[in-house]
């Protein structure tokens, strides 16, 4: 069984569709914003702070994982959220121009009854964003049909 960067353990018979690492430091895909995000991440690393977020899509479920580390090695916390298929109302992507019209940024979003989450897809294009949305939708709909 492959080791996932998020640390999520897959159940028997479950296969990974994709694991998306959320861009938590840069605000857009603009090269200047990406550079500033890398600087913020570097400064945080100097002070011993690390934060990472993942969206794991398998053939059976969709899971959000966030991890925080402080003082270089102490786990401050880890949050694992299973998205219930019946609670997801909408899933899609948004394309935004970030540096005039030269640097489009793609954001995967999903809205449920309790929250709205948006994740910037680093280095993605329109076809890649569509692939992520399709995989998310298939995982949610197959889980919902399996429970029915």
Short mmCIF file of C-alpha atoms in Angstrom, two decimals:
data_model
loop_
_atom_site.label_atom_id
_atom_site.label_comp_id
_atom_site.label_asym_id
_atom_site.label_seq_id
_atom_site.Cartn_x
_atom_site.Cartn_y
_atom_site.Cartn_z
CA UNK A 1 0.00 0.00 0.00
CA UNK A 2 1.42 3.37 -1.02
CA UNK A 3 2.25 5.91 1.67
CA UNK A 4 0.26 9.10 1.14
CA UNK A 5 1.76 12.52 1.91
CA UNK A 6 -1.35 13.34 3.92
CA UNK A 7 -0.83 10.31 6.18
CA UNK A 8 -4.31 8.94 5.42
CA UNK A 9 -4.56 5.15 5.54
CA UNK A 10 -6.64 3.62 2.78
CA UNK A 11 -9.11 0.88 3.63
CA UNK A 12 -9.08 -2.54 2.00
CA UNK A 13 -10.26 -2.39 -1.61
CA UNK A 14 -9.95 1.40 -1.73
CA UNK A 15 -7.85 2.96 -4.48
CA UNK A 16 -6.42 6.45 -4.59
CA UNK A 17 -7.76 8.64 -7.41
CA UNK A 18 -5.78 11.76 -6.50
CA UNK A 19 -4.21 13.55 -3.58
CA UNK A 20 -4.19 17.33 -3.89
CA UNK A 21 -1.89 19.39 -1.70
CA UNK A 22 -3.52 22.73 -0.95
CA UNK A 23 -1.50 25.88 -1.59
CA UNK A 24 -1.77 27.55 1.82
CA UNK A 25 0.91 30.22 1.41
CA UNK A 26 0.38 31.89 -1.99
CA UNK A 27 -2.84 33.75 -2.67
CA UNK A 28 -2.87 33.20 -6.44
CA UNK A 29 -0.88 31.73 -9.32
CA UNK A 30 0.64 35.12 -10.10
CA UNK A 31 4.46 34.64 -10.12
CA UNK A 32 4.90 37.52 -7.67
CA UNK A 33 2.31 36.05 -5.31
CA UNK A 34 3.93 32.62 -5.58
CA UNK A 35 7.34 34.14 -4.73
CA UNK A 36 5.88 35.98 -1.72
CA UNK A 37 4.18 32.75 -0.63
CA UNK A 38 7.51 30.91 -0.79
CA UNK A 39 9.13 33.65 1.28
CA UNK A 40 6.35 33.44 3.92
CA UNK A 41 6.72 29.65 3.99
CA UNK A 42 10.51 29.94 4.37
CA UNK A 43 10.21 32.45 7.24
CA UNK A 44 7.64 30.22 8.97
CA UNK A 45 9.99 27.25 8.56
CA UNK A 46 12.82 29.24 10.19
CA UNK A 47 10.58 29.78 13.23
CA UNK A 48 9.62 26.11 13.27
CA UNK A 49 6.07 26.41 11.95
CA UNK A 50 4.74 24.14 9.24
CA UNK A 51 1.17 23.85 7.96
CA UNK A 52 -0.08 21.57 5.21
CA UNK A 53 -3.47 20.69 3.82
CA UNK A 54 -4.59 17.88 1.54
CA UNK A 55 -7.71 16.83 -0.27
CA UNK A 56 -7.68 13.06 -0.80
CA UNK A 57 -10.06 11.60 -3.37
CA UNK A 58 -10.45 7.84 -3.53
CA UNK A 59 -12.93 5.62 -5.32
CA UNK A 60 -15.03 5.47 -2.13
CA UNK A 61 -14.67 8.77 -0.25
CA UNK A 62 -13.36 12.32 -0.14
CA UNK A 63 -11.28 13.35 2.88
CA UNK A 64 -9.81 16.70 4.02
CA UNK A 65 -6.58 16.47 6.04
CA UNK A 66 -4.78 19.41 7.67
CA UNK A 67 -1.61 19.16 9.76
CA UNK A 68 0.27 21.74 11.84
CA UNK A 69 3.75 21.41 13.32
CA UNK A 70 5.34 23.90 15.73
CA UNK A 71 8.86 24.18 17.16
CA UNK A 72 10.17 22.08 14.26
CA UNK A 73 8.92 18.72 15.52
CA UNK A 74 5.87 19.02 17.79
CA UNK A 75 2.55 18.13 16.22
CA UNK A 76 0.19 20.93 17.12
CA UNK A 77 -2.76 19.22 15.56
CA UNK A 78 -4.19 17.16 12.76
CA UNK A 79 -7.72 17.37 11.43
CA UNK A 80 -9.28 14.65 9.30
CA UNK A 81 -12.73 15.34 7.84
CA UNK A 82 -14.76 12.88 5.82
CA UNK A 83 -17.13 14.60 3.43
CA UNK A 84 -20.51 12.95 3.58
CA UNK A 85 -21.96 12.51 0.08
CA UNK A 86 -25.40 13.65 1.20
CA UNK A 87 -24.02 16.93 2.58
CA UNK A 88 -22.24 18.10 -0.60
CA UNK A 89 -24.54 20.42 -2.52
CA UNK A 90 -22.21 21.66 -5.20
CA UNK A 91 -18.73 21.06 -6.61
CA UNK A 92 -16.91 22.94 -9.35
CA UNK A 93 -13.96 25.09 -10.23
CA UNK A 94 -13.39 28.80 -10.69
CA UNK A 95 -10.92 30.38 -13.09
CA UNK A 96 -9.66 33.78 -11.99
CA UNK A 97 -7.24 36.17 -13.70
CA UNK A 98 -4.61 37.15 -11.17
CA UNK A 99 -2.09 39.27 -13.08
CA UNK A 100 -4.24 40.98 -15.65
CA UNK A 101 -5.11 38.17 -18.02
CA UNK A 102 -1.70 36.48 -18.02
CA UNK A 103 -1.78 34.25 -14.93
CA UNK A 104 -5.08 32.43 -14.52
CA UNK A 105 -5.60 30.67 -11.21
CA UNK A 106 -7.89 27.66 -10.85
CA UNK A 107 -9.71 26.97 -7.59
CA UNK A 108 -11.59 23.78 -6.79
CA UNK A 109 -14.55 24.55 -4.55
CA UNK A 110 -17.26 22.52 -2.93
CA UNK A 111 -20.16 23.66 -0.88
CA UNK A 112 -21.90 21.60 1.73
CA UNK A 113 -24.59 22.34 4.26
CA UNK A 114 -22.03 23.33 6.91
CA UNK A 115 -19.11 24.90 5.02
CA UNK A 116 -17.69 26.12 1.73
CA UNK A 117 -14.12 25.11 0.91
CA UNK A 118 -11.93 26.44 -1.86
CA UNK A 119 -8.51 25.04 -2.79
CA UNK A 120 -6.12 26.62 -5.28
CA UNK A 121 -4.89 24.06 -7.79
CA UNK A 122 -1.18 24.80 -8.24
CA UNK A 123 0.17 24.58 -11.78
CA UNK A 124 -3.17 23.56 -13.23
CA UNK A 125 -4.90 24.39 -16.48
CA UNK A 126 -8.55 24.14 -17.47
CA UNK A 127 -8.33 20.45 -18.41
CA UNK A 128 -6.59 19.62 -15.11
CA UNK A 129 -9.21 21.51 -13.10
CA UNK A 130 -11.99 19.69 -14.95
CA UNK A 131 -10.30 16.34 -14.23
CA UNK A 132 -10.18 17.13 -10.49
CA UNK A 133 -13.85 18.18 -10.40
CA UNK A 134 -14.89 15.04 -12.31
CA UNK A 135 -12.93 12.79 -9.92
CA UNK A 136 -14.45 14.55 -6.90
CA UNK A 137 -17.96 14.19 -8.33
CA UNK A 138 -17.48 10.50 -9.19
CA UNK A 139 -16.20 9.72 -5.67
CA UNK A 140 -19.14 11.51 -4.04
CA UNK A 141 -21.78 10.06 -6.37
CA UNK A 142 -20.43 6.49 -6.17
CA UNK A 143 -20.34 6.70 -2.36
CA UNK A 144 -23.90 8.01 -2.35
CA UNK A 145 -25.12 5.30 -4.72
CA UNK A 146 -23.30 2.64 -2.68
CA UNK A 147 -25.15 3.73 0.47
CA UNK A 148 -28.56 3.86 -1.16
#
